Amino acid sequence: MSVNFHSSQGGLSSFGDSSPVSKNSHRQFNYFKFRLLPAALLGTIMIAGSFSRSTIAAEATDSASASSAGGAAPAELSKVIVSGTVQSPTAPSADLAAAVLSEIPGGTSLVTAEAFEKSRVSTAADVLALQPGVYAQSAGGQDAIRISIRGSGLNRGTGFFRSGALFLFDGLPVTGPGGTPFELFEPLGLNYVEVLRGANAFDYGALTLGGAINYVSNTGISAPGNQVRVEAGSFGYYKGQLSYGAVNGKFDYYTSLTYSDRHGYQVHSQSRSARLEANFGYRINPNLETRFYLRHGYTNFSNPGALTKAQLIADPTQANPASLIANSNRIQPGSTWLGSKTTYKIDADSKLELGVVFHNYPIIINGAERSNWWQDDLTGRLKYTRTDNAFAGQSTTTVAVDSTTQVNGGVKDYAYTNYAGPPANYHGAPIGFYTLLKQANYNGSADNVLLASNDSEVVKNLWITTGVQLIDVVRESQITYTRFPPQGTGPRKYSQNRYYLAPRLGARYNLTPDVEVFANVSRSVEPESAWSFSGGSTATQNYNRDILPATATTVEFGTQGDAGISQWSLSYYHSDLKNEILTAVVSPPSVSPVVTAEENATPTTHQGIELALKTVLWQEGGRTSPNPSANGSQQQVTLQQAYTWSDFHYQHDSIYGGKRLPGIPENFYQAELRYDHPSGFYLGANAEAASSYGIDYAESFFTNPYVIFGSTIGYAPPKKGWQVHLDFRNLADRHYVVSVSPVFNAAGKDSAVFFPGDGFGVFGGFSFRF
């Protein structure tokens, strides 16, 4: 079994031409996309219709047969045929998802919307609070948050593509060879969120060291009717949502529109987003159904840049002067994720799932340089699952193929400034404003996984899990330098095709029906992003490197369960990593200043402890259910805690020996003490604490530790369809660091790598369903 904390008290469970892109071209591009969308949907429905005609007749015959067996008169048979029951599509269920997660012998968690929607829901950081092993922090309240699981993506700060974890919508990947853009991750309109830490994301075909996070959407079945939600508060924050869901016979549909605007805590940190999320389900016949998904989003935010530690302590609301001069900002002018998942029930014991995704995500980054990115990913997933009776109980076998290809991707870098006049020179030579410096193409980069796994109860209460992944990593890169090429004047090409085998063995044993111990040993592989070969900024001269995928062998064991007044999940893991992708000097010794970029590191170790604990401190009339969240008819006081100990370090590096890796606190603790009344009133106090950690690989400069407090009060009367809440954040107005952008060696000097957390803020919200 897996313990999944999803009570009402918070989720604890565990875009190329030679000139810059114009506004008109974006408008035409988006118009083209939306002309294709209805045609694709209509075409698929017409194909599916060929299955449905014979099925309707078959259902009528089945109904007639059933009535006849019940002794009905022949005259009544036609009435039964006409009024036969129509089966609606199935919908995702948090309870079912929890049952599936329970079959994984390792660290997982599940967070329900019912839990996190009882307070402010601004970014994914609000959703992923109180999740052990997960460090999710928002700098400036923007969507480009830092998410690290078990030390994944250590070399990336906020504002970057997310790396180190596989992100999915409804079980279909968002992550591709270029990483994970963040503009589509709207936390409203969800049913629940799954978190699978590390190698426990095996069955999703995850090519990551951190695991997977799966956003599961509402449907017309899980969220019928209209809903209006409004949030507002400090720093000019406003967010509104309109949603509607319905079921009509064999069809169901759900649509959610959200708009968010925030002036910002820091100077030059304005952010704005608008998003559409929709899905449409159709049950073709009792054994065949399909669902279409659409996510479209626009985001635009200003980048205040990182501060020095001294600047942050003195005034965390200021912006980095260089970011202000360059008017640094990032625009996602319109990203689209279009998916479809079809499920065919072969028989009572087996089923086949087919998923297809097209993902388009252009990006414009403005600063001292301007980067125009265009990226299109195409994903296919085929999964077969069968359950049999074997050994002492059930045996479930899964075979799946996952493939994601960047069919069109690249970037153009321009000399660009937004202040008066072009730069006088660039790299020591005169250059004109908007001069193309570099163009890179990554077409054909792909991640392919073939996997097979089995979970069997070999003796009573003992399950053995086995699996293996065959992995094919393809990376293609062609870079053309138009000014100041580091080597020669022609295009520089790079191609990589590597194969890996990743086995997995795990076991879980029920000491009692509600208490389990588990262990696993697993192999994980994480390829580099396609754009990593050519580096980032043109200013770094873009030294090409042959970066290998990182690999990890992980041993994990732990326990989870429910006993007495407590419900818990506890895991310890130890990972030996080779070729972890960190930051290193990549320039020749003669070059000064040195150039650093992403590179394979010497062997490293990631290990840690992840604890989720929920305790019923007091309940009127005593605790009456093994699950604390089921005791909604009595007053209760609960304490919910999540603690993560993280130890990430070099093993025997020639320069840094066994020093700790930067970017993540060694100790991270979150807690909420909460009172709930049966009428729907709730009151909570929460805390977050983090220890000091290094900002560089030399461990020469550190952040300060911090503790912040908050409080939430709300009213959500049962079955009334409305709720209201008031959220108080950082009550003591503490100046603290939520993220850093690690540097290679700060040489003990204060550096502009610190991103401040928000100061004291008050946020209110109201939602109404009708």
XYZ file of C-alpha atoms in Angstrom, residues 9-684:
676
model
C -5.982 20.278 4.941
C -3.389 20.474 2.176
C -1.783 18.000 -0.132
C 0.599 15.834 1.688
C 1.038 12.394 0.232
C 2.467 11.862 -0.358
C 8.671 29.079 -32.701
C 12.682 30.824 -38.401
C 13.462 33.744 -40.472
C 16.569 35.914 -40.466
C 14.870 38.722 -38.584
C 13.260 38.814 -35.185
C 9.746 37.492 -34.899
C 7.105 40.156 -35.342
C 3.784 40.477 -33.587
C 1.966 39.866 -36.871
C 3.839 36.635 -37.480
C 2.801 35.443 -34.049
C -0.773 36.346 -34.805
C -0.687 34.457 -38.118
C 1.006 31.506 -36.532
C -1.537 31.214 -33.758
C -4.382 31.633 -36.288
C -2.938 28.737 -38.293
C -2.776 26.590 -35.200
C -6.364 27.195 -34.295
C -7.517 26.485 -37.865
C -5.873 23.075 -37.551
C -7.252 22.279 -34.135
C -10.966 21.827 -34.945
C -10.125 19.952 -38.139
C -7.973 17.487 -36.207
C -10.647 16.972 -33.601
C -13.404 16.543 -36.192
C -11.362 14.079 -38.219
C -10.683 11.908 -35.202
C -14.329 11.936 -34.177
C -15.410 10.885 -37.699
C -13.011 7.953 -37.594
C -14.230 6.992 -34.164
C -17.816 7.198 -35.411
C -17.329 4.123 -37.553
C -16.910 2.150 -34.356
C -19.976 3.611 -32.695
C -22.753 2.761 -35.205
C -22.557 -0.979 -34.790
C -21.997 -0.515 -31.092
C -25.300 1.311 -30.546
C -27.187 -1.568 -32.118
C -25.228 -4.040 -30.034
C -26.066 -2.155 -26.854
C -29.769 -2.210 -27.773
C -29.608 -5.957 -28.335
C -27.837 -6.458 -25.034
C -30.491 -4.408 -23.236
C -33.252 -6.432 -24.837
C -31.597 -9.683 -23.850
C -31.199 -8.516 -20.296
C -34.870 -7.523 -20.081
C -35.993 -10.827 -21.502
C -33.937 -12.680 -18.953
C -35.719 -10.700 -16.269
C -39.149 -11.975 -17.393
C -40.373 -8.820 -19.182
C -43.206 -9.169 -21.706
C -42.286 -8.893 -25.430
C -44.408 -5.736 -25.787
C -42.123 -4.007 -23.337
C -38.923 -4.928 -25.119
C -39.114 -2.029 -27.592
C -39.473 0.379 -24.690
C -36.334 -0.976 -23.106
C -34.419 -0.691 -26.391
C -35.378 2.961 -26.831
C -34.590 3.943 -23.272
C -31.434 1.880 -22.835
C -28.754 3.316 -20.546
C -25.963 5.326 -22.222
C -22.554 4.913 -20.611
C -20.545 8.093 -20.091
C -16.756 8.142 -20.459
C -14.678 7.273 -17.443
C -12.919 10.048 -15.532
C -9.684 10.176 -13.546
C -10.171 9.434 -9.882
C -7.869 10.491 -7.079
C -8.765 7.356 -5.157
C -7.920 5.144 -8.127
C -4.672 7.046 -8.677
C -3.793 6.502 -5.027
C -4.392 2.761 -5.486
C -2.047 2.690 -8.487
C 0.613 4.628 -6.611
C 0.282 2.155 -3.765
C 1.752 -0.540 -6.040
C 5.044 1.360 -6.340
C 7.659 0.259 -3.786
C 9.067 3.711 -3.189
C 8.426 7.379 -2.539
C 5.282 8.795 -4.134
C 2.613 11.299 -3.156
C -0.721 12.643 -4.352
C -2.214 16.119 -3.842
C -5.881 16.798 -4.493
C -7.360 20.066 -5.746
C -9.799 19.942 -2.860
C -6.797 20.369 -0.584
C -4.739 23.094 -2.271
C -7.706 25.179 -3.486
C -8.547 26.080 0.099
C -5.812 28.730 0.042
C -4.050 30.871 -2.593
C -3.294 28.974 -5.833
C -0.882 31.210 -7.714
C 1.840 28.889 -9.043
C 2.889 25.254 -8.830
C 4.815 26.134 -5.670
C 1.459 26.452 -3.872
C 0.464 22.990 -5.089
C 3.724 21.249 -4.209
C 4.025 22.586 -0.675
C 4.333 19.966 2.033
C 5.727 17.348 -0.365
C 8.844 15.647 0.999
C 11.794 15.421 -1.364
C 10.450 18.314 -3.442
C 11.983 21.798 -3.342
C 9.519 24.089 -5.175
C 10.063 27.827 -4.808
C 8.703 30.834 -6.713
C 10.898 33.926 -7.100
C 8.820 37.059 -7.568
C 5.595 35.052 -7.657
C 6.214 34.137 -11.306
C 5.496 30.836 -13.035
C 9.198 30.189 -13.736
C 9.623 28.522 -10.391
C 12.448 26.337 -9.204
C 11.439 22.677 -8.862
C 14.007 20.149 -7.738
C 13.291 16.568 -6.687
C 16.033 14.663 -4.923
C 18.584 17.214 -6.116
C 17.580 17.289 -9.761
C 18.549 20.293 -11.892
C 20.985 21.688 -9.348
C 22.702 23.911 -11.920
C 19.489 25.695 -12.901
C 17.992 28.599 -11.012
C 14.584 30.197 -11.477
C 13.514 31.438 -14.924
C 15.022 28.452 -16.756
C 13.413 25.517 -18.506
C 12.716 22.996 -15.825
C 15.095 20.049 -15.873
C 15.614 16.865 -13.928
C 11.971 15.790 -13.728
C 9.442 14.498 -16.246
C 6.337 16.682 -16.336
C 3.076 15.329 -17.698
C -0.495 16.394 -18.348
C -2.935 13.546 -17.809
C -0.201 10.948 -18.179
C 1.114 12.413 -21.460
C 4.537 14.136 -21.516
C 5.166 17.854 -21.626
C 8.905 17.360 -21.222
C 10.898 16.903 -24.434
C 14.538 16.875 -25.579
C 14.671 20.622 -24.953
C 13.469 20.338 -21.347
C 10.205 21.577 -19.892
C 8.738 25.025 -20.598
C 6.660 26.307 -17.738
C 3.974 28.576 -19.250
C 1.227 25.926 -19.465
C 1.368 24.772 -15.872
C -1.784 26.369 -14.534
C -2.629 24.853 -11.168
C -6.333 25.713 -11.356
C -8.575 23.330 -13.292
C -6.878 20.252 -11.878
C -8.353 17.209 -10.236
C -5.148 16.085 -8.549
C -1.358 15.985 -8.942
C 0.883 12.928 -8.700
C 4.496 13.159 -7.542
C 6.762 10.156 -8.167
C 10.213 10.727 -6.741
C 13.350 9.468 -8.452
C 13.286 6.081 -10.172
C 9.749 5.509 -8.899
C 8.586 7.244 -12.096
C 9.770 4.140 -14.004
C 6.396 3.219 -15.542
C 6.021 6.705 -17.007
C 9.229 6.108 -18.983
C 10.910 8.957 -17.164
C 14.365 9.872 -18.441
C 15.188 11.957 -15.403
C 16.983 11.630 -12.106
C 14.316 13.508 -10.141
C 11.235 11.513 -11.151
C 7.921 12.801 -12.482
C 5.074 15.200 -11.720
C 1.740 14.481 -13.400
C -0.985 17.164 -13.619
C -4.377 15.466 -13.936
C -7.178 17.651 -15.342
C -10.753 17.992 -14.260
C -13.357 16.543 -16.630
C -17.068 17.112 -17.121
C -17.602 14.152 -14.819
C -15.357 15.214 -11.955
C -16.248 18.946 -12.110
C -19.743 19.427 -13.605
C -21.394 22.819 -13.782
C -20.039 26.358 -13.708
C -17.380 27.673 -11.396
C -16.083 31.193 -10.797
C -12.951 31.758 -8.738
C -11.266 35.077 -7.921
C -8.093 35.738 -5.935
C -6.456 39.084 -5.140
C -3.937 40.488 -2.738
C -0.565 42.069 -2.082
C 1.946 43.114 -4.763
C -0.900 43.902 -7.179
C -1.858 40.246 -7.459
C -5.071 39.257 -9.221
C -6.229 35.939 -10.637
C -9.569 34.875 -12.060
C -10.939 31.589 -13.338
C -14.078 30.603 -15.245
C -14.759 26.926 -15.806
C -17.581 24.747 -17.059
C -18.039 21.003 -17.224
C -20.893 18.789 -18.371
C -21.869 15.240 -19.313
C -24.112 14.538 -22.291
C -24.666 10.834 -22.801
C -21.499 9.354 -24.216
C -19.772 12.755 -24.184
C -18.315 14.857 -21.451
C -16.335 18.069 -21.662
C -14.542 20.547 -19.414
C -13.139 24.029 -20.102
C -11.212 26.369 -17.840
C -10.072 29.932 -18.598
C -7.674 31.689 -16.259
C -6.073 35.126 -16.225
C -3.421 36.279 -13.788
C -1.714 39.639 -13.270
C 0.806 40.718 -10.665
C 2.722 43.982 -10.296
C 5.378 42.239 -8.267
C 7.217 42.377 -4.960
C 10.495 43.391 -6.613
C 11.003 46.341 -8.951
C 10.734 45.158 -12.587
C 8.984 41.890 -11.707
C 5.605 42.386 -13.363
C 4.025 39.199 -14.689
C 0.916 38.371 -16.679
C -0.568 35.155 -18.007
C -3.690 33.913 -19.777
C -4.470 30.223 -20.240
C -7.063 27.881 -21.698
C -7.411 24.268 -20.632
C -10.053 21.985 -22.183
C -10.735 18.301 -22.663
C -13.433 16.300 -24.399
C -14.244 12.656 -23.692
C -16.229 10.249 -25.883
C -17.167 6.676 -25.022
C -17.328 4.987 -28.441
C -18.533 1.688 -27.027
C -18.285 -0.075 -23.681
C -14.728 -1.153 -24.470
C -13.399 1.851 -26.368
C -13.182 5.478 -25.358
C -11.060 8.483 -26.208
C -10.301 11.868 -24.742
C -8.846 14.977 -26.405
C -6.842 17.585 -24.500
C -5.975 21.184 -25.271
C -3.809 23.579 -23.306
C -2.923 27.015 -24.663
C -1.119 29.707 -22.740
C 0.510 33.116 -22.939
C 2.876 34.532 -20.381
C 4.889 37.744 -20.193
C 7.078 38.649 -17.275
C 9.823 41.103 -16.495
C 13.036 39.746 -15.061
C 14.421 41.707 -12.106
C 17.587 39.624 -12.105
C 19.527 38.199 -9.218
C 20.870 40.240 -6.316
C 23.913 40.026 -4.157
C 23.401 38.818 -0.621
C 24.060 42.291 0.739
C 21.498 43.834 -1.619
C 18.916 41.247 -0.638
C 19.385 41.812 3.056
C 19.245 45.605 2.683
C 16.291 45.799 0.272
C 14.961 42.649 -1.405
C 12.479 44.688 -3.456
C 15.225 46.220 -5.643
C 16.170 44.843 -9.072
C 19.573 44.053 -10.490
C 20.701 47.302 -12.220
C 21.824 45.407 -15.344
C 18.359 43.885 -15.735
C 16.780 47.319 -15.452
C 19.121 48.868 -18.060
C 18.477 46.027 -20.524
C 14.770 45.897 -19.675
C 15.137 42.142 -19.325
C 11.960 40.188 -19.944
C 10.666 36.866 -21.189
C 7.609 36.293 -23.406
C 5.869 33.075 -24.320
C 3.676 34.535 -27.088
C 1.392 31.537 -27.341
C 2.213 27.926 -26.504
C -0.050 25.019 -27.425
C -0.147 21.473 -26.085
C -2.603 19.250 -27.977
C -3.055 15.628 -26.934
C -5.267 12.608 -27.316
C -5.499 9.395 -25.313
C -7.539 6.380 -26.463
C -8.174 3.359 -24.250
C -9.292 -0.013 -25.606
C -10.411 -2.624 -23.104
C -9.368 -5.895 -24.746
C -11.039 -8.048 -22.118
C -11.734 -8.025 -18.414
C -8.046 -8.377 -17.607
C -6.192 -6.319 -20.209
C -6.277 -2.957 -21.924
C -4.355 -0.936 -24.499
C -3.724 2.819 -24.338
C -2.556 5.050 -27.176
C -1.487 8.632 -26.552
C -0.364 11.278 -29.043
C 0.843 14.818 -28.269
C 1.850 17.838 -30.340
C 3.536 20.605 -28.401
C 4.508 24.023 -29.824
C 6.253 26.528 -27.575
C 7.894 29.701 -28.970
C 9.862 31.932 -26.618
C 11.302 35.453 -26.804
C 13.970 36.409 -24.282
C 15.063 40.052 -24.178
C 18.071 41.468 -22.405
C 21.611 42.465 -23.376
C 20.988 39.922 -26.151
C 17.726 38.756 -27.651
C 16.937 35.097 -28.201
C 14.066 33.904 -30.376
C 13.273 30.240 -29.806
C 11.006 27.974 -31.874
C 10.225 24.450 -30.736
C 7.795 21.709 -31.799
C 7.711 18.325 -30.103
C 5.781 15.243 -31.235
C 5.142 12.456 -28.749
C 3.663 8.975 -29.030
C 2.900 6.568 -26.208
C 1.599 2.997 -26.495
C 0.935 1.091 -23.294
C -0.390 -2.445 -22.711
C -1.460 -3.603 -19.267
C -2.652 -7.039 -18.169
C -3.620 -8.459 -14.791
C -3.567 -12.197 -14.056
C -3.791 -14.463 -11.073
C -0.360 -15.889 -10.334
C 1.650 -17.010 -7.341
C -0.264 -15.934 -4.213
C -2.377 -13.223 -5.768
C -2.553 -10.763 -8.610
C 0.190 -10.179 -11.134
C 0.157 -7.010 -13.252
C 2.341 -6.702 -16.350
C 2.972 -3.483 -18.267
C 4.695 -3.023 -21.624
C 5.041 0.491 -23.037
C 6.763 2.456 -25.767
C 7.378 6.184 -25.324
C 8.911 8.435 -27.976
C 9.293 12.221 -28.063
C 10.991 13.968 -31.003
C 11.824 17.621 -31.463
C 10.620 17.829 -35.051
C 11.426 21.517 -35.299
C 13.555 23.417 -32.823
C 16.166 26.108 -32.686
C 17.200 29.541 -31.551
C 18.524 32.789 -33.003
C 20.604 35.102 -30.853
C 20.788 38.832 -31.638
C 22.742 41.749 -30.250
C 19.934 43.619 -28.617
C 19.366 46.398 -26.122
C 16.308 48.380 -25.161
C 18.122 51.486 -23.932
C 19.196 54.555 -25.998
C 21.461 53.632 -28.936
C 23.133 50.371 -29.889
C 26.099 49.085 -27.915
C 29.361 50.731 -28.922
C 31.003 47.359 -29.419
C 30.430 43.715 -28.859
C 33.263 41.443 -27.807
C 35.657 44.278 -28.538
C 34.397 45.061 -32.074
C 31.770 47.493 -33.433
C 28.416 45.911 -34.061
C 24.983 47.152 -35.083
C 21.767 46.884 -33.163
C 19.805 43.682 -33.850
C 22.742 41.916 -35.521
C 22.302 38.144 -35.749
C 25.083 36.535 -33.755
C 24.236 32.851 -33.830
C 21.631 30.391 -35.094
C 21.212 26.872 -33.792
C 18.916 24.047 -34.889
C 18.112 20.945 -32.877
C 15.756 19.150 -35.291
C 15.658 15.383 -34.824
C 16.654 15.244 -31.172
C 14.620 12.484 -29.518
C 14.063 10.444 -26.373
C 12.832 6.864 -26.913
C 12.007 4.312 -24.218
C 10.792 0.697 -24.430
C 9.853 -0.644 -21.013
C 8.418 -3.761 -19.431
C 7.487 -4.213 -15.776
C 5.674 -6.655 -13.530
C 4.245 -6.420 -10.030
C 3.246 -9.732 -8.402
C 2.193 -10.911 -4.981
C 4.601 -13.858 -4.749
C 3.524 -14.874 -1.239
C 0.815 -13.462 0.967
C 1.450 -9.749 1.654
C 4.751 -9.718 -0.256
C 4.901 -8.054 -3.692
C 7.927 -8.157 -5.981
C 8.309 -5.521 -8.690
C 10.634 -6.046 -11.648
C 11.236 -3.956 -14.744
C 13.653 -2.923 -17.427
C 13.916 0.060 -19.768
C 15.709 0.077 -23.133
C 16.615 3.715 -23.778
C 17.660 5.448 -26.989
C 18.886 9.044 -26.713
C 19.312 11.093 -29.899
C 20.720 14.606 -29.931
C 21.220 16.699 -33.070
C 22.753 20.173 -33.083
C 23.915 22.497 -35.865
C 25.235 25.906 -34.893
C 26.118 28.703 -37.292
C 28.000 31.730 -35.955
C 27.510 34.882 -38.000
C 29.786 37.069 -35.865
C 32.902 36.230 -33.876
C 32.924 32.447 -34.356
C 35.092 30.745 -31.760
C 36.450 28.235 -34.292
C 36.304 28.768 -38.085
C 33.420 30.302 -39.976
C 31.266 27.346 -41.070
C 28.400 25.575 -39.308
C 29.355 23.323 -36.449
C 27.435 20.076 -36.299
C 27.050 17.604 -33.491
C 25.196 14.306 -33.378
C 24.769 11.818 -30.549
C 22.933 8.481 -30.449
C 23.383 6.413 -27.318
C 21.641 3.349 -25.858
C 21.178 2.456 -22.219
C 19.617 -0.342 -20.194
C 17.898 0.609 -16.935
C 16.670 -2.299 -14.759
C 14.587 -2.043 -11.590
C 13.876 -4.438 -8.727
C 11.626 -3.649 -5.787
C 9.653 -5.256 -2.975
C 6.915 -4.219 -0.568
C 5.546 -6.119 2.404
C 2.461 -5.425 4.504
C 3.242 -5.851 8.171
C -0.447 -5.127 8.815
C -3.223 -4.111 6.388
C -2.291 -0.485 7.071
C 1.480 -0.607 7.552
C 4.005 -1.356 4.814
C 7.750 -1.558 4.363
C 9.381 -1.299 0.939
C 12.728 -1.300 -0.842
C 14.024 -0.970 -4.400
C 17.221 -0.750 -6.387
C 16.960 1.052 -9.713
C 18.916 2.495 -12.578
C 18.048 5.953 -13.952
C 19.212 7.859 -17.040
C 18.914 11.601 -17.698
C 19.999 13.003 -21.088
C 21.186 16.552 -21.481
C 18.948 19.157 -23.102
C 19.413 19.457 -26.859
C 20.547 23.062 -26.556
C 23.156 22.259 -23.917
C 25.766 21.329 -26.561
C 25.926 24.893 -27.847
C 25.813 26.559 -24.470
C 23.639 29.483 -23.546
C 24.649 33.083 -24.083
C 26.695 34.026 -27.158
C 28.870 36.015 -24.808
C 30.319 32.721 -23.537
C 31.692 31.929 -27.054
C 29.628 28.717 -26.987
C 32.285 26.087 -26.739
C 30.763 22.841 -28.022
C 31.017 19.876 -25.659
C 30.249 16.196 -25.941
C 27.935 15.966 -22.946
C 26.920 12.454 -21.944
C 23.627 11.494 -20.298
C 23.832 11.252 -16.544
C 23.209 7.870 -14.929
C 22.334 6.907 -11.378
C 22.097 3.680 -9.406
C 19.757 4.191 -6.472
C 18.973 2.103 -3.421
C 15.835 3.124 -1.535
C 13.967 1.721 1.414
C 11.282 2.957 3.771
C 7.895 2.545 5.330
C 4.456 4.051 5.032
C 1.279 3.457 6.879
C -1.480 4.456 9.213
C -1.542 3.545 12.858
C -2.953 5.149 15.973
C -3.241 8.901 15.496
C -0.669 9.167 12.702
C -0.332 8.606 8.978
C 3.174 8.654 7.523
C 5.594 8.043 4.677
C 9.325 7.703 5.300
C 12.025 7.024 2.696
C 15.805 6.894 2.635
C 17.592 6.831 -0.740
C 21.217 6.688 -1.819
C 22.168 7.411 -5.456
C 25.585 6.985 -7.050
C 25.712 9.285 -10.067
C 28.047 9.343 -13.035
C 28.224 12.265 -15.468
C 25.834 14.435 -13.485
C 25.261 17.572 -15.567
C 26.599 20.475 -13.525
C 28.698 23.587 -14.248
C 32.379 23.467 -15.211
C 35.085 25.500 -16.911
C 34.937 24.695 -20.643
C 37.384 27.262 -22.073
C 41.078 26.575 -22.790
C 43.511 27.646 -20.036
C 44.707 30.550 -22.197
C 41.271 32.179 -22.266
C 40.513 34.854 -19.716
C 38.089 35.283 -18.194
C 37.248 31.631 -17.992
C 34.096 30.333 -19.676
C 31.795 28.055 -17.717
C 28.877 26.029 -19.026
C 26.979 22.833 -18.409
C 29.276 19.814 -18.406
C 29.551 16.293 -17.028
C 30.884 16.173 -13.501
C 33.074 13.611 -11.830
C 31.125 10.971 -9.805
C 28.712 12.428 -7.274
C 26.398 11.123 -4.567
C 22.806 12.135 -3.825
C 21.257 10.778 -0.676
C 18.470 11.901 1.597
C 15.589 11.261 3.954
C 11.998 12.182 3.054
C 9.361 12.235 5.777
C 5.659 13.081 5.521
C 3.717 12.876 8.754
C 0.147 13.789 9.572
C -1.106 13.510 13.108
C -4.570 13.967 14.618
C -3.713 15.840 17.801
C -7.320 16.135 18.937
C -10.688 15.091 17.627
C -14.100 15.495 19.131
C -15.344 12.132 20.198
C -12.033 10.452 19.407
C -10.647 9.231 16.107
C -13.206 7.001 14.364
C -11.469 6.206 11.060
C -7.988 4.950 10.160
C -7.791 7.835 7.665
C -7.741 11.247 9.399
C -9.286 12.939 6.344
C -12.363 10.754 6.669
C -13.271 12.238 10.027
C -15.053 15.282 8.583
C -18.074 15.097 10.870
C -16.151 16.038 14.018
C -14.002 18.930 15.060
C -10.323 18.102 14.815
C -6.851 19.561 15.162
C -4.168 18.109 12.924
C -0.458 18.666 12.457
C 0.919 18.047 8.978
C 4.683 17.961 8.506
C 7.166 17.399 5.666
C 10.900 17.157 6.278
C 13.655 16.587 3.716
C 17.304 15.957 4.481
C 19.474 16.310 1.357
C 23.138 15.411 1.060
C 24.505 15.986 -2.449
C 28.282 15.948 -2.852
C 31.247 15.069 -5.034
C 32.793 11.693 -4.351
C 36.479 12.297 -5.098
C 36.767 15.306 -7.379
C 40.296 16.367 -8.300
C 39.509 20.013 -7.475
C 36.722 19.947 -4.923
C 37.226 16.597 -3.255
C 34.042 15.679 -1.410
C 32.456 19.137 -1.183
C 28.705 19.557 -1.141
C 26.930 20.613 -4.304
C 25.263 24.059 -4.272
C 21.687 25.196 -4.743
C 19.554 23.165 -2.310
C 19.303 23.417 1.495
C 20.482 20.380 3.396
C 17.497 20.617 5.742
C 14.068 21.755 4.551
C 10.983 21.632 6.758
C 7.342 22.631 6.233
C 4.441 22.246 8.630
C 0.818 23.255 9.153
C -1.168 23.146 12.364
C -4.867 23.248 11.520
C -8.293 23.324 13.127
C -11.329 22.119 11.149
C -14.995 22.419 12.126
C -17.788 20.320 10.586
C -19.537 23.518 9.450
C -16.649 24.116 6.999
C -14.691 26.679 9.011
C -10.941 26.120 9.150
C -7.983 27.947 10.650
C -4.333 27.104 10.136
